[in-house]
Coordinates of C-alpha atoms in Angstrom, one line a residue:
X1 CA -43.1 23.5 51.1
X2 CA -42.4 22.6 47.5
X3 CA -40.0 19.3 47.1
X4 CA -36.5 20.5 45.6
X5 CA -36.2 18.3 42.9
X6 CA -35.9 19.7 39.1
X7 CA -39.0 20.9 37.6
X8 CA -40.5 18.2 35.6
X9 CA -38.9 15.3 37.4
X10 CA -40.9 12.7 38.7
X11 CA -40.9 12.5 43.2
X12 CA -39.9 8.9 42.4
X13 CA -37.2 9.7 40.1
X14 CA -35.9 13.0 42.7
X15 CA -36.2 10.3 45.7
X16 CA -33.6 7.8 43.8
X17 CA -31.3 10.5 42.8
X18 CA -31.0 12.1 45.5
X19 CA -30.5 8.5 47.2
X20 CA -27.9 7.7 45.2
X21 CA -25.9 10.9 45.7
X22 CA -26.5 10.3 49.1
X23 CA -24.2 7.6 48.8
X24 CA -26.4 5.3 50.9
X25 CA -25.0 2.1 51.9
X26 CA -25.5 -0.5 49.1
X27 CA -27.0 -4.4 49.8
X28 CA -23.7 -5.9 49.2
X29 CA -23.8 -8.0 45.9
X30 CA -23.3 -12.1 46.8
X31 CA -25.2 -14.5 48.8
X32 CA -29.1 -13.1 49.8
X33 CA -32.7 -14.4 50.7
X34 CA -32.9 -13.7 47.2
X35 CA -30.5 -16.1 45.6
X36 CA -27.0 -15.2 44.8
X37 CA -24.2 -16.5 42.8
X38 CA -24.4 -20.3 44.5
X39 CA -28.6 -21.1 44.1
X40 CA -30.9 -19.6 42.1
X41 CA -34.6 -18.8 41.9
X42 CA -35.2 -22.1 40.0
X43 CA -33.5 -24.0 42.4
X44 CA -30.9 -25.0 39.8
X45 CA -27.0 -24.4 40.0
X46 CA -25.5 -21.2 39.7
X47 CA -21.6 -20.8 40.2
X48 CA -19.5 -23.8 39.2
X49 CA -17.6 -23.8 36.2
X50 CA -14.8 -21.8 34.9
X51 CA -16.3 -20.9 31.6
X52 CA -16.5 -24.4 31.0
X53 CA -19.8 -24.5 29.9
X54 CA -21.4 -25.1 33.2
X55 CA -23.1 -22.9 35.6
X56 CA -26.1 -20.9 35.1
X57 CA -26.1 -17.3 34.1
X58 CA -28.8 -15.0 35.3
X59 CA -29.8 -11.7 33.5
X60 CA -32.2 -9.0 34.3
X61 CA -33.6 -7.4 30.8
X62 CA -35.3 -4.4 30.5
X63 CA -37.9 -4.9 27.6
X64 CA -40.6 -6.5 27.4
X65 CA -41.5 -10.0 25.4
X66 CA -43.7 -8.1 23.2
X67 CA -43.0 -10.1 20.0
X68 CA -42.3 -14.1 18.9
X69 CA -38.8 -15.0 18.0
X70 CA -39.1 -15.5 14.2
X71 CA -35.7 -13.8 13.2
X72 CA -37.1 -13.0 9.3
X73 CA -40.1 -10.5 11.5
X74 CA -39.1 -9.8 15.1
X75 CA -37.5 -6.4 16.1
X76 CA -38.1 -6.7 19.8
X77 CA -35.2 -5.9 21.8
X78 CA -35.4 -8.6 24.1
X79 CA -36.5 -11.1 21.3
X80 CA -34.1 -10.0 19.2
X81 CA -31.4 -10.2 22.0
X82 CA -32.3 -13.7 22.8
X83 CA -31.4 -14.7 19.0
X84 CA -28.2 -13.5 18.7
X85 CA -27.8 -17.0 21.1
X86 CA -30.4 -19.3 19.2
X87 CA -29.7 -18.3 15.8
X88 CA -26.6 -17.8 13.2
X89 CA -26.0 -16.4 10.2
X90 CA -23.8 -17.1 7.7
X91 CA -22.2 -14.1 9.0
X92 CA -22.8 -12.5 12.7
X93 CA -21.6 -9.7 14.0
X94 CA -19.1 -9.3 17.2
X95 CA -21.9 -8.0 19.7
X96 CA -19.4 -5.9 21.1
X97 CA -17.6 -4.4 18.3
X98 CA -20.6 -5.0 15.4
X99 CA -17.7 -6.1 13.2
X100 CA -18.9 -9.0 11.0
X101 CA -17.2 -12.6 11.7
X102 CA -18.2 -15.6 10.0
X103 CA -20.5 -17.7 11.6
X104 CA -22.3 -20.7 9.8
X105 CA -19.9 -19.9 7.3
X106 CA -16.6 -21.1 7.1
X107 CA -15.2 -17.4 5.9
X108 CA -16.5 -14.8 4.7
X109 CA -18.2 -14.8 1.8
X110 CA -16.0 -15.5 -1.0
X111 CA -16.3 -12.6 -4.6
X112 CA -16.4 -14.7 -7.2
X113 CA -16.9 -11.2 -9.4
X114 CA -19.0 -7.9 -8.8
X115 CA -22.1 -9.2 -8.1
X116 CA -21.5 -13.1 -7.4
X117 CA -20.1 -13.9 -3.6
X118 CA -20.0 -17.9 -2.5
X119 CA -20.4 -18.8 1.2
X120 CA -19.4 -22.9 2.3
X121 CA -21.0 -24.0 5.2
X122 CA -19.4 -25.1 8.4
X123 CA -19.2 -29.1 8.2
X124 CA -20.9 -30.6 11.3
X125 CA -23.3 -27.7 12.1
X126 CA -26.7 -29.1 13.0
X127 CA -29.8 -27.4 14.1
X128 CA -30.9 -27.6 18.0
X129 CA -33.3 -30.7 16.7
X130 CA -30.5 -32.8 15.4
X131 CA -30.9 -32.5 11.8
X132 CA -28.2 -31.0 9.6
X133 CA -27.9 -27.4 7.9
X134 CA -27.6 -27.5 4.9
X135 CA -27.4 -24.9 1.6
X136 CA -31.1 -25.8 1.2
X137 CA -32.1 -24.4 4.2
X138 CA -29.9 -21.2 3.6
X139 CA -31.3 -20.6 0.7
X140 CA -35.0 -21.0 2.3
X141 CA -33.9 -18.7 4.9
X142 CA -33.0 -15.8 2.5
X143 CA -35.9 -16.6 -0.1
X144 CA -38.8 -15.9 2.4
X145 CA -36.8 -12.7 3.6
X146 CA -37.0 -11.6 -0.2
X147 CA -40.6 -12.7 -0.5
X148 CA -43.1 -9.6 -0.4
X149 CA -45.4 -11.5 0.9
X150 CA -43.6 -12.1 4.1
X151 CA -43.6 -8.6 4.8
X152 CA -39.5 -9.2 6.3
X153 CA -38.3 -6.5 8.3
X154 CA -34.8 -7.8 6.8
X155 CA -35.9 -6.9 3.4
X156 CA -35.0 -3.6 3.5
X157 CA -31.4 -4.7 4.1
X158 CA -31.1 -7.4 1.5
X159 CA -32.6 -4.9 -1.8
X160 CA -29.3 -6.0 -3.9
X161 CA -29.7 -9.5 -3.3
X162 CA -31.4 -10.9 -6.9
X163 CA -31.3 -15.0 -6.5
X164 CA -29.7 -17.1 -4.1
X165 CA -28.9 -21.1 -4.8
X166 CA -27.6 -24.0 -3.6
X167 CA -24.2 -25.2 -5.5
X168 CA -24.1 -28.1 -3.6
X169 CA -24.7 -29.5 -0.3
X170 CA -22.6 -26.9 1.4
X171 CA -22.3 -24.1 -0.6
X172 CA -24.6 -21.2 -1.4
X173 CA -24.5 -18.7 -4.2
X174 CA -25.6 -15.2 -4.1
X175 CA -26.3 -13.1 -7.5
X176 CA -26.8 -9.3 -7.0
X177 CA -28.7 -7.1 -9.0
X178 CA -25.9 -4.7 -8.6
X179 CA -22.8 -4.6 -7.2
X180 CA -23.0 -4.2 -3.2
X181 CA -19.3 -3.4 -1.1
X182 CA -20.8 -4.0 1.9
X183 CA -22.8 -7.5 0.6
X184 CA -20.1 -9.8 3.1
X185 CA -21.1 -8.1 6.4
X186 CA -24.9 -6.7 5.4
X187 CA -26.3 -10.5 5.4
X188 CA -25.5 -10.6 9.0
X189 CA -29.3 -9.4 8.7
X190 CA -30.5 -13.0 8.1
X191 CA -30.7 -15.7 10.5
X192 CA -30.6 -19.3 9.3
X193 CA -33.3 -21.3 10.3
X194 CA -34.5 -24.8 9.4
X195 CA -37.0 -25.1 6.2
X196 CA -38.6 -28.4 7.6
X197 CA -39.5 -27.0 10.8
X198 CA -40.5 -23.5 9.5
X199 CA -43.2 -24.8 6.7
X200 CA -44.5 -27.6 9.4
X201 CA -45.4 -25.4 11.4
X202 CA -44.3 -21.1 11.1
X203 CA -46.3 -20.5 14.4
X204 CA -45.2 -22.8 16.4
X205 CA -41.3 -22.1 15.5
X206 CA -42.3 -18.1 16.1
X207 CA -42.6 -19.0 19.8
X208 CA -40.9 -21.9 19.9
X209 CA -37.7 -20.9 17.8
X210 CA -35.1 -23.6 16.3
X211 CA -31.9 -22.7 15.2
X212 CA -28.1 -23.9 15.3
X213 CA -26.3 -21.5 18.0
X214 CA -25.1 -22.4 20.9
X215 CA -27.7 -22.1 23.1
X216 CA -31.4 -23.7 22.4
X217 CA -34.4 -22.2 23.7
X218 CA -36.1 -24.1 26.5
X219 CA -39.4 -21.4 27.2
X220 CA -40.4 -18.1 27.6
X221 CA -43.3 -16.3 29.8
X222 CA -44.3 -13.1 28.5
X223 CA -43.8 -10.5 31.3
X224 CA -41.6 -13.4 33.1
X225 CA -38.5 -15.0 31.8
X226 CA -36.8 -16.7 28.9
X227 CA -35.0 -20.0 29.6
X228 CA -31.9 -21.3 27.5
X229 CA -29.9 -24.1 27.7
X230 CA -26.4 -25.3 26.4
X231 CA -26.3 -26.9 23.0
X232 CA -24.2 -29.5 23.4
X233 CA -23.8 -30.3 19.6
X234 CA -22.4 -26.9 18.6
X235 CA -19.4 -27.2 16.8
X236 CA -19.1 -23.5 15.6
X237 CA -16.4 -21.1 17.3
X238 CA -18.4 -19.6 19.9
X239 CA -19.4 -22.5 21.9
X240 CA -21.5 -22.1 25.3
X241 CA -20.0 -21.7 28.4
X242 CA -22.8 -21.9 30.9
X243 CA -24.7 -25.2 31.3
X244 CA -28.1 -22.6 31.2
X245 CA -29.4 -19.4 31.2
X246 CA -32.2 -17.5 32.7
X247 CA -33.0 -13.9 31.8
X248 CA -35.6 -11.9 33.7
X249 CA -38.1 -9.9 32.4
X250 CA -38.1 -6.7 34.3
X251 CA -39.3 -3.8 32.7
X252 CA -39.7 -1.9 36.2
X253 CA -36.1 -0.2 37.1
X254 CA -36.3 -0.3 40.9
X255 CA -36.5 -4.1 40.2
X256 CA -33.9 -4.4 37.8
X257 CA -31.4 -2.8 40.5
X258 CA -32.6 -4.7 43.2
X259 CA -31.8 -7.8 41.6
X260 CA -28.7 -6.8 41.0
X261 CA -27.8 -5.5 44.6
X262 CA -29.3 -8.8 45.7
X263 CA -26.9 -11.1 43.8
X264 CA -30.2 -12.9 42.0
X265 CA -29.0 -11.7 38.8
X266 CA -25.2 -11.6 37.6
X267 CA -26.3 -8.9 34.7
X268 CA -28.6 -6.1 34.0
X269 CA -29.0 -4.0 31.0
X270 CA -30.4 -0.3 30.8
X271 CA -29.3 0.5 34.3
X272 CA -31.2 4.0 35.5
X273 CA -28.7 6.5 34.8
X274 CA -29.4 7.6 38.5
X275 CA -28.4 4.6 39.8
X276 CA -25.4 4.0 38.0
X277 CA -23.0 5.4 40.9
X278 CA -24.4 3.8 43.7
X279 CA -24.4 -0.1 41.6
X280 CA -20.5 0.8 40.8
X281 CA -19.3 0.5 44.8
X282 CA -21.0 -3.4 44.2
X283 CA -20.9 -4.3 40.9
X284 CA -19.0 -3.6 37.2
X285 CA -20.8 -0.7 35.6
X286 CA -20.0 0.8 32.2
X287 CA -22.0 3.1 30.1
X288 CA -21.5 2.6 26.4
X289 CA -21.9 5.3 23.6
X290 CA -24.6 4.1 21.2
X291 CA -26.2 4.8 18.0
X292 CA -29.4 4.6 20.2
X293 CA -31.5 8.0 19.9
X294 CA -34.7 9.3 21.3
X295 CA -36.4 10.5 17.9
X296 CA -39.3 12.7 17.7
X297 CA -41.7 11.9 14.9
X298 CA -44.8 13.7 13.5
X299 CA -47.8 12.2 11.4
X300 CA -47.3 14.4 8.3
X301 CA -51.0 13.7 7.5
X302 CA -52.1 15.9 9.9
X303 CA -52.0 19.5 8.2
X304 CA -50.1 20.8 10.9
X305 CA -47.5 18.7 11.1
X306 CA -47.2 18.5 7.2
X307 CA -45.4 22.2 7.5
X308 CA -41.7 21.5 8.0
X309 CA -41.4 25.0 10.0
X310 CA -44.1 23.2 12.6
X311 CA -41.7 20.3 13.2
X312 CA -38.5 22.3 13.4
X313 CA -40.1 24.7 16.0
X314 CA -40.6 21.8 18.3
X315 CA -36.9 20.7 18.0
X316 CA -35.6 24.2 18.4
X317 CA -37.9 24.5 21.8
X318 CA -36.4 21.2 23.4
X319 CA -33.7 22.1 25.9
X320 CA -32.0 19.2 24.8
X321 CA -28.8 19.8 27.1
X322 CA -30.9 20.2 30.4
X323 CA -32.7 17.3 29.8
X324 CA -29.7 15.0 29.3
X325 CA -28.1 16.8 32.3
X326 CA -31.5 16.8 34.4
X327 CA -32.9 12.9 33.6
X328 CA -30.4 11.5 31.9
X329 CA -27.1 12.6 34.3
X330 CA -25.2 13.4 31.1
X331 CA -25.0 10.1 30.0
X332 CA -26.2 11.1 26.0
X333 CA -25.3 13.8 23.2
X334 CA -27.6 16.1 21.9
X335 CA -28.3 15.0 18.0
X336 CA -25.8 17.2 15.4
X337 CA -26.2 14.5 12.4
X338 CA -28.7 11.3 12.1
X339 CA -25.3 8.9 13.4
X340 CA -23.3 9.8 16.9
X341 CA -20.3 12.1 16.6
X342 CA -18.4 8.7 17.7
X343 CA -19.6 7.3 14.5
X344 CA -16.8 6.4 11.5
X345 CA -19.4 8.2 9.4
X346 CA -20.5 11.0 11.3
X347 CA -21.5 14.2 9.4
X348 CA -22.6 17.1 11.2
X349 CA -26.3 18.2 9.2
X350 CA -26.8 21.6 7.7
X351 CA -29.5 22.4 10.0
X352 CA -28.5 22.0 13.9
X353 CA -31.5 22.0 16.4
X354 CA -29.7 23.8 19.0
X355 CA -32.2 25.4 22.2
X356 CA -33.6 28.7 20.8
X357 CA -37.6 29.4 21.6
X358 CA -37.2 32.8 20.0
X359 CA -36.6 30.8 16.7
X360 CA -39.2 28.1 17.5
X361 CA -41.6 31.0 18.2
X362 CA -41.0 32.6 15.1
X363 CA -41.0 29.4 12.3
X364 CA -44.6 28.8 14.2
X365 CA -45.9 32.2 13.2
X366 CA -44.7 32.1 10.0
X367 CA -46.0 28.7 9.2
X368 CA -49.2 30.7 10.5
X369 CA -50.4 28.6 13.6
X370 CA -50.9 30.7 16.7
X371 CA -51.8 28.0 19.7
X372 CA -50.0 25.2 19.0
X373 CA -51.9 22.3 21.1
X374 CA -51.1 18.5 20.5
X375 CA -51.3 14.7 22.4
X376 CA -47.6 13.6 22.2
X377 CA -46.9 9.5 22.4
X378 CA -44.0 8.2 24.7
X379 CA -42.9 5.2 25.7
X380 CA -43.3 4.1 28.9
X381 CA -39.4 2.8 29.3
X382 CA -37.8 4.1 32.1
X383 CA -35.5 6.5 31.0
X384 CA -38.2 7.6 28.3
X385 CA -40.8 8.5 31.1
X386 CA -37.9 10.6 32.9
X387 CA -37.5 12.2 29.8
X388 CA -41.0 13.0 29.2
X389 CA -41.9 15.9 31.8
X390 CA -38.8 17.7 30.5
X391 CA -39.8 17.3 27.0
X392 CA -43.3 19.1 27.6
X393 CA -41.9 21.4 30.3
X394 CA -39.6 23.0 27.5
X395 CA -42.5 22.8 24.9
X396 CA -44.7 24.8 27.3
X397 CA -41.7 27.9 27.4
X398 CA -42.2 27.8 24.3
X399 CA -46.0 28.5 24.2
X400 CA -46.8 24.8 22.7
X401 CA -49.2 22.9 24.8
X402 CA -48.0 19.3 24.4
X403 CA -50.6 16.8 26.7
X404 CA -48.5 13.5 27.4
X405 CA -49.6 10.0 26.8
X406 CA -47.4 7.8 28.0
X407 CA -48.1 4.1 27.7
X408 CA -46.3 0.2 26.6
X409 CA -44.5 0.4 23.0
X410 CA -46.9 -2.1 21.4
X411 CA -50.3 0.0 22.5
X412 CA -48.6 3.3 21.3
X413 CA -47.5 1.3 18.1
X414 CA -50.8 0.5 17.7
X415 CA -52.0 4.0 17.6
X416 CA -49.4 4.9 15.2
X417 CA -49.9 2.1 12.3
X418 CA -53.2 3.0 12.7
X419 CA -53.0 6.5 11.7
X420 CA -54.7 7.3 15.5
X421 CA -51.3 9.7 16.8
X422 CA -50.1 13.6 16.3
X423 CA -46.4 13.0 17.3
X424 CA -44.5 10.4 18.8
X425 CA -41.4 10.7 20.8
X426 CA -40.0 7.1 21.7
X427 CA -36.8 5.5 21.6
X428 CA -34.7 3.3 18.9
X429 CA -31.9 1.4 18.1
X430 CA -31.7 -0.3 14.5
X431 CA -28.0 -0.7 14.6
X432 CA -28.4 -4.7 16.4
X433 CA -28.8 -5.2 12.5
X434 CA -25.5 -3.4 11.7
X435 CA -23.4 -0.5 11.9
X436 CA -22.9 1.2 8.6
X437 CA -25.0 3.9 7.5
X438 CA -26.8 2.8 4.6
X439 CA -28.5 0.1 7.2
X440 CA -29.5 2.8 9.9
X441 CA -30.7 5.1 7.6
X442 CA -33.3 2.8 5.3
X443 CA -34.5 1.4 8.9
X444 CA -36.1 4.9 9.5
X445 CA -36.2 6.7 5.9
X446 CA -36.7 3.9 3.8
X447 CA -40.1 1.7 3.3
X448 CA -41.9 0.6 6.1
X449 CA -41.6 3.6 8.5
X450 CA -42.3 6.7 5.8
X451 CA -44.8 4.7 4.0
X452 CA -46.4 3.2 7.0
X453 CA -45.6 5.4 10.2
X454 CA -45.3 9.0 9.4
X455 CA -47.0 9.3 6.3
X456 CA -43.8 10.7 4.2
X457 CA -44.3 8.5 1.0
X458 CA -45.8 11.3 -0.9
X459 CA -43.4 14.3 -0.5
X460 CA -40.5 14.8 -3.3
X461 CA -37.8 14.7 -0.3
X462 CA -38.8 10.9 0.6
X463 CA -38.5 10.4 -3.3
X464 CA -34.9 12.3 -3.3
X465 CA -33.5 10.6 0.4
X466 CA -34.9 6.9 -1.5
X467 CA -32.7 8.0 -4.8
X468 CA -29.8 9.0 -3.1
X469 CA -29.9 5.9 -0.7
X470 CA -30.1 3.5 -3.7
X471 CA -27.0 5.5 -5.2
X472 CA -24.7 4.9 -2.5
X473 CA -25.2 1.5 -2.5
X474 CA -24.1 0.9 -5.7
X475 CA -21.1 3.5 -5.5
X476 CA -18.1 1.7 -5.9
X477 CA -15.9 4.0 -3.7
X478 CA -16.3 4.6 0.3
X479 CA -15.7 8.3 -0.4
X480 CA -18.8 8.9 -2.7
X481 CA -20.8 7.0 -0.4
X482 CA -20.2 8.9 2.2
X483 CA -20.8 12.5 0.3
X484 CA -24.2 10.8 -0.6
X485 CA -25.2 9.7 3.0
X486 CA -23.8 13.6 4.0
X487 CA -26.6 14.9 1.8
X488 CA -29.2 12.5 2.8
X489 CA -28.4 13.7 6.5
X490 CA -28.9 17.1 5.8
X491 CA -32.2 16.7 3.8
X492 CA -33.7 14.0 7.0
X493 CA -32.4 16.6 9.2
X494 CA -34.1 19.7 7.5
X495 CA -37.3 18.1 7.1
X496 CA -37.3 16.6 10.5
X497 CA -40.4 13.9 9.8
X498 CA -38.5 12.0 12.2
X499 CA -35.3 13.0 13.3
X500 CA -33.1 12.3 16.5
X501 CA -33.0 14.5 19.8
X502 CA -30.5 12.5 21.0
X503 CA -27.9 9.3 21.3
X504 CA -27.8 7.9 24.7
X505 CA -25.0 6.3 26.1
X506 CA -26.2 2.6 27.3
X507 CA -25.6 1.7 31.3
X508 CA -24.9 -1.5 31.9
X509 CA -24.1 -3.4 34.9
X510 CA -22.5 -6.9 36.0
X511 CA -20.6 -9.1 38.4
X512 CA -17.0 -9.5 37.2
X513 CA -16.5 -12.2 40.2
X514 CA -19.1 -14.2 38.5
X515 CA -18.9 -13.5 34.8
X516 CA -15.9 -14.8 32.5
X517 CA -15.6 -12.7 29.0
X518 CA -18.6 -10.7 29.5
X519 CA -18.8 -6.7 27.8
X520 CA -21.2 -4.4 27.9
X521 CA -23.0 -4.1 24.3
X522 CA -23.5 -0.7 22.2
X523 CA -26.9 -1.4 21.3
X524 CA -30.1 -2.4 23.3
X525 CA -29.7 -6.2 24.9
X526 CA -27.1 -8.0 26.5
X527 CA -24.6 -11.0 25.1
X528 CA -23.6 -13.7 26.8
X529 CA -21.8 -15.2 23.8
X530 CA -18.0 -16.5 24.6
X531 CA -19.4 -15.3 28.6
X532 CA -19.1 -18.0 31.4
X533 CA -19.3 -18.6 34.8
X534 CA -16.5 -17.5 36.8

C-alpha cells in the first residue's frame, strides 16, 4: 500500500509532518540529560545574569563553517553571522531592522559636500588584542577592499568610493568618484580590522579573526562549534551581555530541533517549517519575511540554456504555489519582482512566472528543443532538499527530464566556478550586507556572479542591467532611482539567467525564559547583539 504523503516528498519529511500535526507530546524545554538552561555541554555556566553580561548563551546554527572569518572575503552564513559580534564598522546595521547605526563611528558619517563625507572615531575603542583603532587602520581596512587584487566580495558595494585618508588620529575622510545618497549606510559593508595583525599574518587572522566588537573569538571546529567570549574592554553602545557564547554547528534539522526541545540550546535558526507548530507549545517561534529567495540559475554557455525561451519554460513549469504549500507549509511567496512584495522598493516585473506547462511547452518548441534532459544542482540545506523532489516532479509534467544532484554548497560551488554545471537551483540571501536595492541587485547581476557563475558577461542585457545600475547610483533623487531599478527588474526578470522562484519567510525559534532582548533576524543567522541571559 503506497505511503500517503505528497508526491515528491521525502518518507522522512511526510513522517515529521505528519508528527507534528499529530500534535505529539513535546520534550518539555528546561533541565535534560542533555544540558539545559543551568549546565552546559562544556561544563561551564549557563543561566545567571540578568543581561548583565554573564551567563552563557547557547545557539544551534544551521550552516556550515565552510569559509574563514576574514570580513573583506567571507560570505558564509554562519561566518558571516559570527562577525556581526567580532567585528564593527564604522557603521553597522540594526540586525533586526537592517537600518544603519553608527558603530565605530561616533555618528554617522558627516557630508562635508557631494562627494566628501567625514567619519570620527569612537575615543577608547580598542581591538580584542588591546591595541587601539585608529584612522590608520580604517583606512587599511577600506584600501584592501578597493584593491583588485584582493578580489573583495565588498567591492562591488564600495564602486563610488575613490580615496579614503586619515585627517588625523581619529578621523577618516572619504572622496567619491561621484556622488553616492546612500554612501552613510552602504559602508556598513566594511568591517574594521587591525592593519598590524592583518599584514603579520592574513591567514592566521582568516581563522583566527581580531576585531573590536563586543565579543572576541575564542575557536571554532569546522562541522562543530564556534566559541566567543565577552570583551571586557568594549566601550561602544552595544556592550555584551553574556559572559560567553557557544553556537553549534548543526546542519542536520532533526538535530537542530532536538536541541532545542532538550533545553541544550537557548536558540535555533532555520527551524523546519514542519516543525515550527510543534516547537511553539515549548519555545518562542517566529517566522520572519525575508529577502531570502530560492533562485534558479542556468550556465548560459551551454547552447541550450543560452535561449531565453529555454529558461523561461522551466519557470513557467514550477508549480511554485504547491511547492511552498507542500514543503515549505506556506511559509514563502512565489517571486513577482527580484525584491519581496514587503520590500520599500518592490516592483512587480513585466514578465510574471506564474504555473502554466502549456506555455512552458510551447517557448520549448519554439526555441526548437524537443526532449529537454538536464543534471540540475541543489543544495543540500534542509528546506532546499524538501524542495527538490517538487521542483523535478513539476518539471517532469512538463515533459523536461531534470536528474537531481543534490550535494554541500561548497562541492556544488565548485562545479559551478568551474564551468562543470547545466542549472543550479540553491538558496541566497545577500541582504546581511544591506537592504536597499542597488546592494541586492549588483550581488547577483553585477561582476562576480555574471562574469564568473552564469556566463552572462557577453550578452547586450548584462551590458544594459550594468548601465542602468551605475545610473541609479548616481541619481540624485529616490524617485529616478527607483524607475531605474523598475526597469532593471523587468529586464533580470525577462531574461531569467538567474532569477528568483521565491522569498521564504525565515523560522526561528528561542527560549524567552532564558533570553533578554533577543529577535528573530530577516536574513540567514542569528544575533545575539544587546541579547542576554535572562
Amino acid at each position: 500500500m503506497p505511503e500517503l504523503r505528497p508526491a515528491g516528498v521525502e518518507r522522512r519529511t511526510f513522517l515529521r509532518y505528519t508528527s507534528a500535526l499529530g500534535a505529539a507530546a513535546a520534550i518539555t524545554a528546561g533541565l535534560s540529560a542533555c544540558g539545559g538552561p543551568s549546565s552546559t555541554a562544556d561544563g561551564q555556566e549557563g543561566a545567571g545574569g540578568k543581561g548583565d553580561g554573564s551567563g552563557t548563551i547557547e545557539a544551534g546554527l544551521s550552516y556550515p563553517l565552510s569559509t574563514g572569518f576574514d570580513p573583506m572575503i567571507t560570505s558564509g552564513a554562519t561566518p558571516y553571522a559570527a562577525n556581526m559580534h567580532i567585528f564593527e564598522g564604522l557603521v553597522d546595521l540594526d540586525p533586526a531592522t537592517l537600518v544603519a547605526r553608527p558603530a565605530l563611528a561616533t555618528e554617522m558619517p558627516k557630508k562635508i559636500n557631494a562627494t566628501t563625507y567625514r567619519a570620527k572615531l569612537r575615543d577608547g575603542a580598542t581591538f580584542h588584542d588591546g591595541s587601539p583603532v585608529t584612522a590608520e587602520d580604517v583606512v587599511f581596512s577600506f584600501e584592501r577592499i578597493l584593491d583588485e587584487k584582493n578580489a573583495s566580495l565588498m567591492a562591488q558595494f564600495v564602486p563610488f568610493i575613490d580615496k579614503v585618508t586619515a585627517v588625523d588620529a581619529k578621523t577618516v575622510e572619504f572622496k567619491l568618484k561621484y556622488a553616492f545618497a546612500l554612501f552613510p549606510s552602504r559602508i556598513a559593508v566594511a568591517r574594521i580590522v587591525p592593519k598590524r595583525i592583518v599584514e603579520a599574518d592574513v591567514k592566521g587572522f582568516d581563522a583566527k579573526p581580531v576585531g573590536s566588537g563586543p565579543y572576541k573569538f575564542i575557536e571554532a571546529t569546522r562541522e562543530d562549534k564556534i566559541v566567543f567570549e565577552r570583551f571586557d574592554k568594549y566601550n561602544g553602545p552595544h556592550p555584551a551581555k553574556a559572559k560567553k557564547m557557544v553556537w553549534r554547528l548543526m546542519s542536520d534539522q532533526s538535530a537542530r530541533v532536538s536541541a532545542m526541545e532538550s533545553g541544550r540550546v537557548q536558540a535555533i535558526e532555520d527551524v523546519p517549517y514542519i516543525d515550527v507548530q510543534r516547537l511553539s507549545s515549548t519555545a518562542k517561534t517566529e517566522s520572519v519575511q525575508s529577502f531570502g529567495l530560492l533562485f534558479l540559475m542556468f550556465n548560459t554557455a551551454d547552447k541550450r540554456f543560452a535561449d531565453k525561451r529555454v529558461r523561461q519554460a522551466l519557470h513557467y513549469a514550477l508549480d511554485t504555489e504547491k511547492i511552498i504549500k507542500t514543503a515549505m507549509v506556506g511559509n514563502a511567496t512565489a517571486a513577482t519582482g527580484y525584491v519581496p512584495t514587503t520590500h520599500p522598493d518592490f516592483h512587480k516585473a513585466a514578465t510574471a512566472y506564474t504555473h502554466d506547462v502549456a506555455k512552458a511547452k510551447k517557448l520549448l518548441a519554439d526555441a526548437g528543443v524537443g526532449k529537454l534532459k538536464f543534471t540540475v544542482l541543489t543544495t543540500d540545506t534542509g528546506w532546499v532538499k524538501d524542495i527538490a523532489p517538487l521542483l523535478k516532479e513539476s518539471w517532469a509534467a512538463a515533459g523536461i527530464d531534470a536528474t537531481l544532484n543534490i550535494a554541500q554548497s561548497a562541492a556544488q560551488y565548485a562545479k559551478v566556478d568551474g564551468g562543470d554545471f547545466e542549472v543550479l537551483v540553491a538558496p541566497g540571501d545577500p541582504s546581511v550586507f544591506g537592504n536597499d536595492v542597488d546592494l541586492l541587485m549588483r550581488w547577483f547581476y553585477y561582476g562576480f556572479w555574471p562574469e564568473k557563475r552564469y556566463g552572462w558577461s557577453k550578452s547586450s542585457e548584462y551590458k544594459k542591467v550594468k548601465q542602468l545600475l551605475d545610473k541609479a547610483a548616481q541619481a540624485a533623487d529616490e524617485a529616478t532611482r527607483k524607475r531605474l531599478w523598475g526597469e532593471i527588474t523587468d529586464i533580470v526578470a525577462d531574461e531569467a539567467a538567474l532569477y528568483p522562484i521565491l522569498h521564504r519567510k525565515l523560522p526561528t525559534a528561542w527560549n524567552e525564559k532564558a533570553l533578554s532582548g533577543f529577535k528573530p533576524l530577516p536574513t540567514t543567522g542569528l544575533s545575539f547583539v544587546d541579547v542576554g541571559r535572562a
